[in-house]
Amino acid sequence: SHLIGSFNPATTIQKGFSFEAFNPGPLIKAMLNGGLFLANEINRATEYTQNSLLEPLEERTLSIPHIGRVKSSPGFFFIGAMNPSELVGTHRLGEALKDRFNVWIELDYPDKKTEMKIIEHNNPYYKVEESILEKIYLIINRTRTHHQVQTPASLRSGIALARLTGVAQKRNKKADSNKILRNLASNVLFGAIQAKPGVKAKDVIVNIISQVLGSA
């Protein structure tokens, strides 16, 4: 109902099940305005939600009970973004829905320069030095190449680590930046990565941090 919309109870009592009493959801708004609709993490959607997308993607219309069929305006465009299917919480996309996406683009991690800019952009209040920012990138990137890591850290982990480091440096300007980064990275990575079976995540994290910052 959030995606499509729902009837306002008070207005419905006064005017019945009319479009005037209907509060359109984001999908209906995008269709009516001929806008862009982004379904982020679409493979976390339930089967019911996935099925509700079949008509808009195929017919560019959507049937609403008591109102009828809503037609999309020219320019309506639907984009779906999804996580790797092996991640916890994802659902398999139905073949009918997959068939309605005309173009598929596989995205990898951004390059070093771009990722550092993204981390910096998302940390406007507590700036960190370029050298620290590079170490943060190297720590996060090392989780993606380490042979004992099954699920690596995402870009969000780099953003979180930069923010926490900036806060810690502001509170204690005389503290050693490597020591701050070492302690914070341990905490951030512990909840961000998944080690391979039979391997302790804590040991992997210590190894990764040591590779970038050296031994404690």
JSON list of C-alpha atoms in Angstrom, two decimals, residues 17-216:
[
{"chain": "A", "resi": 17, "resn": "PHE", "atom": "CA", "xyz": [-13.89, 5.70, -3.06]},
{"chain": "A", "resi": 18, "resn": "SER", "atom": "CA", "xyz": [-12.84, 8.39, -5.51]},
{"chain": "A", "resi": 19, "resn": "PHE", "atom": "CA", "xyz": [-9.44, 9.50, -6.75]},
{"chain": "A", "resi": 20, "resn": "GLU", "atom": "CA", "xyz": [-9.90, 12.64, -4.66]},
{"chain": "A", "resi": 21, "resn": "ALA", "atom": "CA", "xyz": [-9.91, 10.45, -1.55]},
{"chain": "A", "resi": 22, "resn": "PHE", "atom": "CA", "xyz": [-6.89, 8.48, -2.70]},
{"chain": "A", "resi": 23, "resn": "ASN", "atom": "CA", "xyz": [-3.41, 9.31, -1.40]},
{"chain": "A", "resi": 24, "resn": "PRO", "atom": "CA", "xyz": [-1.07, 8.19, -4.20]},
{"chain": "A", "resi": 25, "resn": "GLY", "atom": "CA", "xyz": [2.14, 6.43, -3.25]},
{"chain": "A", "resi": 26, "resn": "PRO", "atom": "CA", "xyz": [5.54, 7.15, -4.82]},
{"chain": "A", "resi": 27, "resn": "LEU", "atom": "CA", "xyz": [5.03, 4.73, -7.71]},
{"chain": "A", "resi": 28, "resn": "ILE", "atom": "CA", "xyz": [1.69, 6.24, -8.73]},
{"chain": "A", "resi": 29, "resn": "LYS", "atom": "CA", "xyz": [3.12, 9.76, -8.41]},
{"chain": "A", "resi": 30, "resn": "ALA", "atom": "CA", "xyz": [6.03, 8.88, -10.69]},
{"chain": "A", "resi": 31, "resn": "MET", "atom": "CA", "xyz": [3.64, 7.36, -13.23]},
{"chain": "A", "resi": 32, "resn": "LEU", "atom": "CA", "xyz": [1.28, 10.34, -13.24]},
{"chain": "A", "resi": 33, "resn": "ASN", "atom": "CA", "xyz": [4.10, 12.90, -13.41]},
{"chain": "A", "resi": 34, "resn": "GLY", "atom": "CA", "xyz": [6.09, 11.00, -16.01]},
{"chain": "A", "resi": 35, "resn": "GLY", "atom": "CA", "xyz": [9.02, 10.85, -13.61]},
{"chain": "A", "resi": 36, "resn": "LEU", "atom": "CA", "xyz": [11.82, 8.50, -12.65]},
{"chain": "A", "resi": 37, "resn": "PHE", "atom": "CA", "xyz": [11.12, 5.83, -10.05]},
{"chain": "A", "resi": 38, "resn": "LEU", "atom": "CA", "xyz": [14.04, 4.10, -8.33]},
{"chain": "A", "resi": 39, "resn": "ALA", "atom": "CA", "xyz": [13.26, 0.84, -6.54]},
{"chain": "A", "resi": 40, "resn": "ASN", "atom": "CA", "xyz": [16.34, 0.53, -4.35]},
{"chain": "A", "resi": 41, "resn": "GLU", "atom": "CA", "xyz": [17.25, -2.95, -3.08]},
{"chain": "A", "resi": 42, "resn": "ILE", "atom": "CA", "xyz": [14.39, -4.37, -5.09]},
{"chain": "A", "resi": 43, "resn": "ASN", "atom": "CA", "xyz": [15.35, -7.95, -4.25]},
{"chain": "A", "resi": 44, "resn": "ARG", "atom": "CA", "xyz": [14.40, -7.28, -0.63]},
{"chain": "A", "resi": 45, "resn": "ALA", "atom": "CA", "xyz": [10.80, -6.84, -1.78]},
{"chain": "A", "resi": 46, "resn": "THR", "atom": "CA", "xyz": [8.29, -9.56, -0.98]},
{"chain": "A", "resi": 47, "resn": "GLU", "atom": "CA", "xyz": [6.66, -11.65, -3.69]},
{"chain": "A", "resi": 48, "resn": "TYR", "atom": "CA", "xyz": [3.46, -9.60, -3.29]},
{"chain": "A", "resi": 49, "resn": "THR", "atom": "CA", "xyz": [5.32, -6.34, -3.90]},
{"chain": "A", "resi": 50, "resn": "GLN", "atom": "CA", "xyz": [7.18, -7.80, -6.86]},
{"chain": "A", "resi": 51, "resn": "ASN", "atom": "CA", "xyz": [3.91, -8.92, -8.42]},
{"chain": "A", "resi": 52, "resn": "SER", "atom": "CA", "xyz": [2.46, -5.42, -8.07]},
{"chain": "A", "resi": 53, "resn": "LEU", "atom": "CA", "xyz": [5.22, -4.14, -10.37]},
{"chain": "A", "resi": 54, "resn": "LEU", "atom": "CA", "xyz": [4.39, -6.43, -13.29]},
{"chain": "A", "resi": 55, "resn": "GLU", "atom": "CA", "xyz": [1.59, -4.30, -14.74]},
{"chain": "A", "resi": 56, "resn": "PRO", "atom": "CA", "xyz": [3.42, -0.93, -14.56]},
{"chain": "A", "resi": 57, "resn": "LEU", "atom": "CA", "xyz": [6.52, -2.39, -16.19]},
{"chain": "A", "resi": 58, "resn": "GLU", "atom": "CA", "xyz": [4.64, -4.27, -18.92]},
{"chain": "A", "resi": 59, "resn": "GLU", "atom": "CA", "xyz": [1.57, -2.14, -19.65]},
{"chain": "A", "resi": 60, "resn": "ARG", "atom": "CA", "xyz": [2.72, 1.17, -18.13]},
{"chain": "A", "resi": 61, "resn": "THR", "atom": "CA", "xyz": [-0.58, 1.18, -16.24]},
{"chain": "A", "resi": 62, "resn": "LEU", "atom": "CA", "xyz": [-1.71, 0.18, -12.76]},
{"chain": "A", "resi": 63, "resn": "SER", "atom": "CA", "xyz": [-5.16, -0.95, -11.70]},
{"chain": "A", "resi": 64, "resn": "ILE", "atom": "CA", "xyz": [-6.41, 0.52, -8.42]},
{"chain": "A", "resi": 65, "resn": "PRO", "atom": "CA", "xyz": [-9.51, -0.99, -6.76]},
{"chain": "A", "resi": 66, "resn": "HIS", "atom": "CA", "xyz": [-12.59, 1.31, -6.87]},
{"chain": "A", "resi": 67, "resn": "ILE", "atom": "CA", "xyz": [-10.78, 3.75, -9.19]},
{"chain": "A", "resi": 68, "resn": "GLY", "atom": "CA", "xyz": [-9.75, 1.80, -12.24]},
{"chain": "A", "resi": 69, "resn": "ARG", "atom": "CA", "xyz": [-6.66, 1.78, -14.37]},
{"chain": "A", "resi": 70, "resn": "VAL", "atom": "CA", "xyz": [-4.13, 4.59, -14.00]},
{"chain": "A", "resi": 71, "resn": "LYS", "atom": "CA", "xyz": [-2.04, 5.28, -17.11]},
{"chain": "A", "resi": 72, "resn": "SER", "atom": "CA", "xyz": [1.50, 6.55, -16.86]},
{"chain": "A", "resi": 73, "resn": "SER", "atom": "CA", "xyz": [2.50, 9.83, -18.50]},
{"chain": "A", "resi": 74, "resn": "PRO", "atom": "CA", "xyz": [5.24, 10.00, -21.14]},
{"chain": "A", "resi": 75, "resn": "GLY", "atom": "CA", "xyz": [8.67, 9.98, -19.54]},
{"chain": "A", "resi": 76, "resn": "PHE", "atom": "CA", "xyz": [7.87, 7.48, -16.78]},
{"chain": "A", "resi": 77, "resn": "PHE", "atom": "CA", "xyz": [11.01, 5.42, -16.22]},
{"chain": "A", "resi": 78, "resn": "PHE", "atom": "CA", "xyz": [11.59, 2.59, -13.76]},
{"chain": "A", "resi": 79, "resn": "ILE", "atom": "CA", "xyz": [15.00, 1.63, -12.37]},
{"chain": "A", "resi": 80, "resn": "GLY", "atom": "CA", "xyz": [15.62, -1.25, -9.98]},
{"chain": "A", "resi": 81, "resn": "ALA", "atom": "CA", "xyz": [18.79, -1.64, -7.93]},
{"chain": "A", "resi": 82, "resn": "MET", "atom": "CA", "xyz": [19.59, -4.85, -6.09]},
{"chain": "A", "resi": 83, "resn": "ASN", "atom": "CA", "xyz": [22.15, -6.39, -3.76]},
{"chain": "A", "resi": 84, "resn": "PRO", "atom": "CA", "xyz": [23.99, -9.65, -4.47]},
{"chain": "A", "resi": 85, "resn": "SER", "atom": "CA", "xyz": [21.51, -12.49, -4.03]},
{"chain": "A", "resi": 86, "resn": "GLU", "atom": "CA", "xyz": [23.70, -14.26, -1.46]},
{"chain": "A", "resi": 87, "resn": "LEU", "atom": "CA", "xyz": [23.21, -11.49, 1.12]},
{"chain": "A", "resi": 88, "resn": "VAL", "atom": "CA", "xyz": [20.90, -12.18, 4.05]},
{"chain": "A", "resi": 89, "resn": "GLY", "atom": "CA", "xyz": [17.44, -10.68, 3.70]},
{"chain": "A", "resi": 90, "resn": "THR", "atom": "CA", "xyz": [17.25, -10.78, -0.08]},
{"chain": "A", "resi": 91, "resn": "HIS", "atom": "CA", "xyz": [14.59, -12.59, -2.09]},
{"chain": "A", "resi": 92, "resn": "ARG", "atom": "CA", "xyz": [14.84, -14.21, -5.48]},
{"chain": "A", "resi": 93, "resn": "LEU", "atom": "CA", "xyz": [13.36, -12.06, -8.22]},
{"chain": "A", "resi": 94, "resn": "GLY", "atom": "CA", "xyz": [10.55, -13.83, -10.02]},
{"chain": "A", "resi": 95, "resn": "GLU", "atom": "CA", "xyz": [11.18, -14.72, -13.65]},
{"chain": "A", "resi": 96, "resn": "ALA", "atom": "CA", "xyz": [8.17, -12.65, -14.73]},
{"chain": "A", "resi": 97, "resn": "LEU", "atom": "CA", "xyz": [9.62, -9.53, -13.10]},
{"chain": "A", "resi": 98, "resn": "LYS", "atom": "CA", "xyz": [13.15, -10.17, -14.37]},
{"chain": "A", "resi": 99, "resn": "ASP", "atom": "CA", "xyz": [11.79, -10.51, -17.90]},
{"chain": "A", "resi": 100, "resn": "ARG", "atom": "CA", "xyz": [10.34, -6.99, -17.72]},
{"chain": "A", "resi": 101, "resn": "PHE", "atom": "CA", "xyz": [13.72, -5.32, -17.15]},
{"chain": "A", "resi": 102, "resn": "ASN", "atom": "CA", "xyz": [15.17, -4.56, -20.57]},
{"chain": "A", "resi": 103, "resn": "VAL", "atom": "CA", "xyz": [18.70, -3.59, -19.52]},
{"chain": "A", "resi": 104, "resn": "TRP", "atom": "CA", "xyz": [20.92, -5.11, -16.81]},
{"chain": "A", "resi": 105, "resn": "ILE", "atom": "CA", "xyz": [24.10, -3.40, -15.59]},
{"chain": "A", "resi": 106, "resn": "GLU", "atom": "CA", "xyz": [26.48, -5.05, -13.13]},
{"chain": "A", "resi": 107, "resn": "LEU", "atom": "CA", "xyz": [28.28, -2.53, -10.92]},
{"chain": "A", "resi": 108, "resn": "ASP", "atom": "CA", "xyz": [31.58, -3.17, -9.18]},
{"chain": "A", "resi": 109, "resn": "TYR", "atom": "CA", "xyz": [33.18, -1.13, -6.41]},
{"chain": "A", "resi": 110, "resn": "PRO", "atom": "CA", "xyz": [34.25, 2.37, -7.49]},
{"chain": "A", "resi": 111, "resn": "ASP", "atom": "CA", "xyz": [37.92, 3.06, -8.14]},
{"chain": "A", "resi": 112, "resn": "LYS", "atom": "CA", "xyz": [40.12, 4.38, -5.34]},
{"chain": "A", "resi": 113, "resn": "LYS", "atom": "CA", "xyz": [39.84, 8.06, -6.23]},
{"chain": "A", "resi": 114, "resn": "THR", "atom": "CA", "xyz": [36.06, 7.93, -6.60]},
{"chain": "A", "resi": 115, "resn": "GLU", "atom": "CA", "xyz": [35.50, 5.95, -3.41]},
{"chain": "A", "resi": 116, "resn": "MET", "atom": "CA", "xyz": [37.65, 8.36, -1.39]},
{"chain": "A", "resi": 117, "resn": "LYS", "atom": "CA", "xyz": [35.65, 11.28, -2.78]},
{"chain": "A", "resi": 118, "resn": "ILE", "atom": "CA", "xyz": [32.38, 9.57, -1.83]},
{"chain": "A", "resi": 119, "resn": "ILE", "atom": "CA", "xyz": [33.64, 8.97, 1.72]},
{"chain": "A", "resi": 120, "resn": "GLU", "atom": "CA", "xyz": [34.80, 12.56, 2.00]},
{"chain": "A", "resi": 121, "resn": "HIS", "atom": "CA", "xyz": [31.53, 13.93, 0.59]},
{"chain": "A", "resi": 122, "resn": "ASN", "atom": "CA", "xyz": [29.53, 11.99, 3.19]},
{"chain": "A", "resi": 123, "resn": "ASN", "atom": "CA", "xyz": [31.66, 13.33, 6.01]},
{"chain": "A", "resi": 124, "resn": "PRO", "atom": "CA", "xyz": [31.18, 17.13, 5.75]},
{"chain": "A", "resi": 125, "resn": "TYR", "atom": "CA", "xyz": [31.31, 18.02, 9.45]},
{"chain": "A", "resi": 126, "resn": "TYR", "atom": "CA", "xyz": [34.36, 16.14, 10.67]},
{"chain": "A", "resi": 127, "resn": "LYS", "atom": "CA", "xyz": [37.06, 16.34, 8.02]},
{"chain": "A", "resi": 128, "resn": "VAL", "atom": "CA", "xyz": [39.99, 13.94, 8.11]},
{"chain": "A", "resi": 129, "resn": "GLU", "atom": "CA", "xyz": [43.38, 14.39, 6.49]},
{"chain": "A", "resi": 130, "resn": "GLU", "atom": "CA", "xyz": [44.01, 12.97, 3.04]},
{"chain": "A", "resi": 131, "resn": "SER", "atom": "CA", "xyz": [46.54, 10.50, 4.44]},
{"chain": "A", "resi": 132, "resn": "ILE", "atom": "CA", "xyz": [43.99, 9.18, 6.97]},
{"chain": "A", "resi": 133, "resn": "LEU", "atom": "CA", "xyz": [41.33, 9.00, 4.28]},
{"chain": "A", "resi": 134, "resn": "GLU", "atom": "CA", "xyz": [43.63, 6.87, 2.16]},
{"chain": "A", "resi": 135, "resn": "LYS", "atom": "CA", "xyz": [44.31, 4.50, 5.06]},
{"chain": "A", "resi": 136, "resn": "ILE", "atom": "CA", "xyz": [40.57, 4.15, 5.61]},
{"chain": "A", "resi": 137, "resn": "TYR", "atom": "CA", "xyz": [40.13, 3.25, 1.96]},
{"chain": "A", "resi": 138, "resn": "LEU", "atom": "CA", "xyz": [42.97, 0.72, 2.10]},
{"chain": "A", "resi": 139, "resn": "ILE", "atom": "CA", "xyz": [41.49, -0.98, 5.18]},
{"chain": "A", "resi": 140, "resn": "ILE", "atom": "CA", "xyz": [38.04, -1.27, 3.59]},
{"chain": "A", "resi": 141, "resn": "ASN", "atom": "CA", "xyz": [39.45, -2.36, 0.23]},
{"chain": "A", "resi": 142, "resn": "ARG", "atom": "CA", "xyz": [41.64, -5.02, 1.87]},
{"chain": "A", "resi": 143, "resn": "THR", "atom": "CA", "xyz": [38.49, -6.77, 3.14]},
{"chain": "A", "resi": 144, "resn": "ARG", "atom": "CA", "xyz": [37.49, -7.25, -0.51]},
{"chain": "A", "resi": 145, "resn": "THR", "atom": "CA", "xyz": [40.69, -9.03, -1.47]},
{"chain": "A", "resi": 146, "resn": "HIS", "atom": "CA", "xyz": [41.53, -10.91, 1.74]},
{"chain": "A", "resi": 147, "resn": "HIS", "atom": "CA", "xyz": [41.40, -14.66, 1.17]},
{"chain": "A", "resi": 148, "resn": "GLN", "atom": "CA", "xyz": [39.69, -15.32, 4.52]},
{"chain": "A", "resi": 149, "resn": "VAL", "atom": "CA", "xyz": [36.83, -12.85, 4.06]},
{"chain": "A", "resi": 150, "resn": "GLN", "atom": "CA", "xyz": [33.54, -14.19, 2.73]},
{"chain": "A", "resi": 151, "resn": "THR", "atom": "CA", "xyz": [31.50, -10.96, 2.86]},
{"chain": "A", "resi": 152, "resn": "PRO", "atom": "CA", "xyz": [33.61, -7.77, 2.66]},
{"chain": "A", "resi": 153, "resn": "ALA", "atom": "CA", "xyz": [32.93, -4.33, 4.09]},
{"chain": "A", "resi": 154, "resn": "SER", "atom": "CA", "xyz": [30.78, -1.98, 2.05]},
{"chain": "A", "resi": 155, "resn": "LEU", "atom": "CA", "xyz": [31.41, 1.64, 1.19]},
{"chain": "A", "resi": 156, "resn": "ARG", "atom": "CA", "xyz": [29.16, 2.57, 4.13]},
{"chain": "A", "resi": 157, "resn": "SER", "atom": "CA", "xyz": [31.79, 1.11, 6.45]},
{"chain": "A", "resi": 158, "resn": "GLY", "atom": "CA", "xyz": [34.35, 3.52, 5.04]},
{"chain": "A", "resi": 159, "resn": "ILE", "atom": "CA", "xyz": [31.99, 6.44, 5.58]},
{"chain": "A", "resi": 160, "resn": "ALA", "atom": "CA", "xyz": [31.30, 5.35, 9.16]},
{"chain": "A", "resi": 161, "resn": "LEU", "atom": "CA", "xyz": [35.00, 4.92, 9.89]},
{"chain": "A", "resi": 162, "resn": "ALA", "atom": "CA", "xyz": [35.80, 8.38, 8.50]},
{"chain": "A", "resi": 163, "resn": "ARG", "atom": "CA", "xyz": [33.05, 10.01, 10.57]},
{"chain": "A", "resi": 164, "resn": "LEU", "atom": "CA", "xyz": [34.10, 8.30, 13.79]},
{"chain": "A", "resi": 165, "resn": "THR", "atom": "CA", "xyz": [37.76, 9.12, 13.16]},
{"chain": "A", "resi": 166, "resn": "GLY", "atom": "CA", "xyz": [36.92, 12.77, 12.55]},
{"chain": "A", "resi": 167, "resn": "VAL", "atom": "CA", "xyz": [34.91, 12.96, 15.77]},
{"chain": "A", "resi": 168, "resn": "ALA", "atom": "CA", "xyz": [37.68, 11.29, 17.78]},
{"chain": "A", "resi": 169, "resn": "GLN", "atom": "CA", "xyz": [40.35, 13.59, 16.36]},
{"chain": "A", "resi": 170, "resn": "LYS", "atom": "CA", "xyz": [38.29, 16.67, 17.13]},
{"chain": "A", "resi": 171, "resn": "ARG", "atom": "CA", "xyz": [37.81, 15.58, 20.73]},
{"chain": "A", "resi": 172, "resn": "ASN", "atom": "CA", "xyz": [41.46, 14.73, 21.23]},
{"chain": "A", "resi": 173, "resn": "LYS", "atom": "CA", "xyz": [43.65, 16.64, 18.79]},
{"chain": "A", "resi": 174, "resn": "LYS", "atom": "CA", "xyz": [46.88, 15.34, 20.33]},
{"chain": "A", "resi": 175, "resn": "ALA", "atom": "CA", "xyz": [45.98, 11.66, 20.02]},
{"chain": "A", "resi": 176, "resn": "ASP", "atom": "CA", "xyz": [47.89, 9.46, 17.59]},
{"chain": "A", "resi": 177, "resn": "SER", "atom": "CA", "xyz": [45.78, 9.14, 14.43]},
{"chain": "A", "resi": 178, "resn": "ASN", "atom": "CA", "xyz": [46.92, 5.58, 13.72]},
{"chain": "A", "resi": 179, "resn": "LYS", "atom": "CA", "xyz": [45.92, 4.48, 17.21]},
{"chain": "A", "resi": 180, "resn": "ILE", "atom": "CA", "xyz": [42.50, 6.08, 16.80]},
{"chain": "A", "resi": 181, "resn": "LEU", "atom": "CA", "xyz": [42.04, 4.47, 13.41]},
{"chain": "A", "resi": 182, "resn": "ARG", "atom": "CA", "xyz": [43.18, 1.06, 14.64]},
{"chain": "A", "resi": 183, "resn": "ASN", "atom": "CA", "xyz": [40.67, 1.00, 17.51]},
{"chain": "A", "resi": 184, "resn": "LEU", "atom": "CA", "xyz": [37.76, 2.32, 15.48]},
{"chain": "A", "resi": 185, "resn": "ALA", "atom": "CA", "xyz": [38.45, 0.08, 12.49]},
{"chain": "A", "resi": 186, "resn": "SER", "atom": "CA", "xyz": [38.28, -2.98, 14.75]},
{"chain": "A", "resi": 187, "resn": "ASN", "atom": "CA", "xyz": [34.81, -1.99, 15.93]},
{"chain": "A", "resi": 188, "resn": "VAL", "atom": "CA", "xyz": [33.48, -1.02, 12.51]},
{"chain": "A", "resi": 189, "resn": "LEU", "atom": "CA", "xyz": [34.77, -4.10, 10.69]},
{"chain": "A", "resi": 190, "resn": "PHE", "atom": "CA", "xyz": [33.54, -6.52, 13.37]},
{"chain": "A", "resi": 191, "resn": "GLY", "atom": "CA", "xyz": [29.96, -5.86, 12.33]},
{"chain": "A", "resi": 192, "resn": "ALA", "atom": "CA", "xyz": [30.72, -5.22, 8.66]},
{"chain": "A", "resi": 193, "resn": "ILE", "atom": "CA", "xyz": [32.52, -8.33, 7.44]},
{"chain": "A", "resi": 194, "resn": "GLN", "atom": "CA", "xyz": [31.87, -12.05, 7.55]},
{"chain": "A", "resi": 195, "resn": "ALA", "atom": "CA", "xyz": [34.82, -14.40, 7.73]},
{"chain": "A", "resi": 196, "resn": "LYS", "atom": "CA", "xyz": [34.88, -17.71, 5.91]},
{"chain": "A", "resi": 197, "resn": "PRO", "atom": "CA", "xyz": [33.75, -20.82, 7.82]},
{"chain": "A", "resi": 198, "resn": "GLY", "atom": "CA", "xyz": [36.23, -21.92, 10.46]},
{"chain": "A", "resi": 199, "resn": "VAL", "atom": "CA", "xyz": [37.92, -18.52, 10.61]},
{"chain": "A", "resi": 200, "resn": "LYS", "atom": "CA", "xyz": [37.48, -16.01, 13.43]},
{"chain": "A", "resi": 201, "resn": "ALA", "atom": "CA", "xyz": [36.49, -12.56, 12.18]},
{"chain": "A", "resi": 202, "resn": "LYS", "atom": "CA", "xyz": [38.52, -10.92, 14.94]},
{"chain": "A", "resi": 203, "resn": "ASP", "atom": "CA", "xyz": [41.73, -12.58, 13.72]},
{"chain": "A", "resi": 204, "resn": "VAL", "atom": "CA", "xyz": [41.06, -11.51, 10.14]},
{"chain": "A", "resi": 205, "resn": "ILE", "atom": "CA", "xyz": [40.40, -7.92, 11.23]},
{"chain": "A", "resi": 206, "resn": "VAL", "atom": "CA", "xyz": [43.65, -7.76, 13.20]},
{"chain": "A", "resi": 207, "resn": "ASN", "atom": "CA", "xyz": [45.51, -9.07, 10.16]},
{"chain": "A", "resi": 208, "resn": "ILE", "atom": "CA", "xyz": [43.92, -6.56, 7.78]},
{"chain": "A", "resi": 209, "resn": "ILE", "atom": "CA", "xyz": [44.58, -3.59, 10.05]},
{"chain": "A", "resi": 210, "resn": "SER", "atom": "CA", "xyz": [48.18, -4.71, 10.59]},
{"chain": "A", "resi": 211, "resn": "GLN", "atom": "CA", "xyz": [48.72, -4.92, 6.83]},
{"chain": "A", "resi": 212, "resn": "VAL", "atom": "CA", "xyz": [47.69, -1.28, 6.45]},
{"chain": "A", "resi": 213, "resn": "LEU", "atom": "CA", "xyz": [48.82, 0.36, 9.70]},
{"chain": "A", "resi": 214, "resn": "GLY", "atom": "CA", "xyz": [51.56, -2.02, 10.80]},
{"chain": "A", "resi": 215, "resn": "SER", "atom": "CA", "xyz": [51.69, -4.05, 13.99]},
{"chain": "A", "resi": 216, "resn": "ALA", "atom": "CA", "xyz": [50.46, -2.42, 17.20]}
]
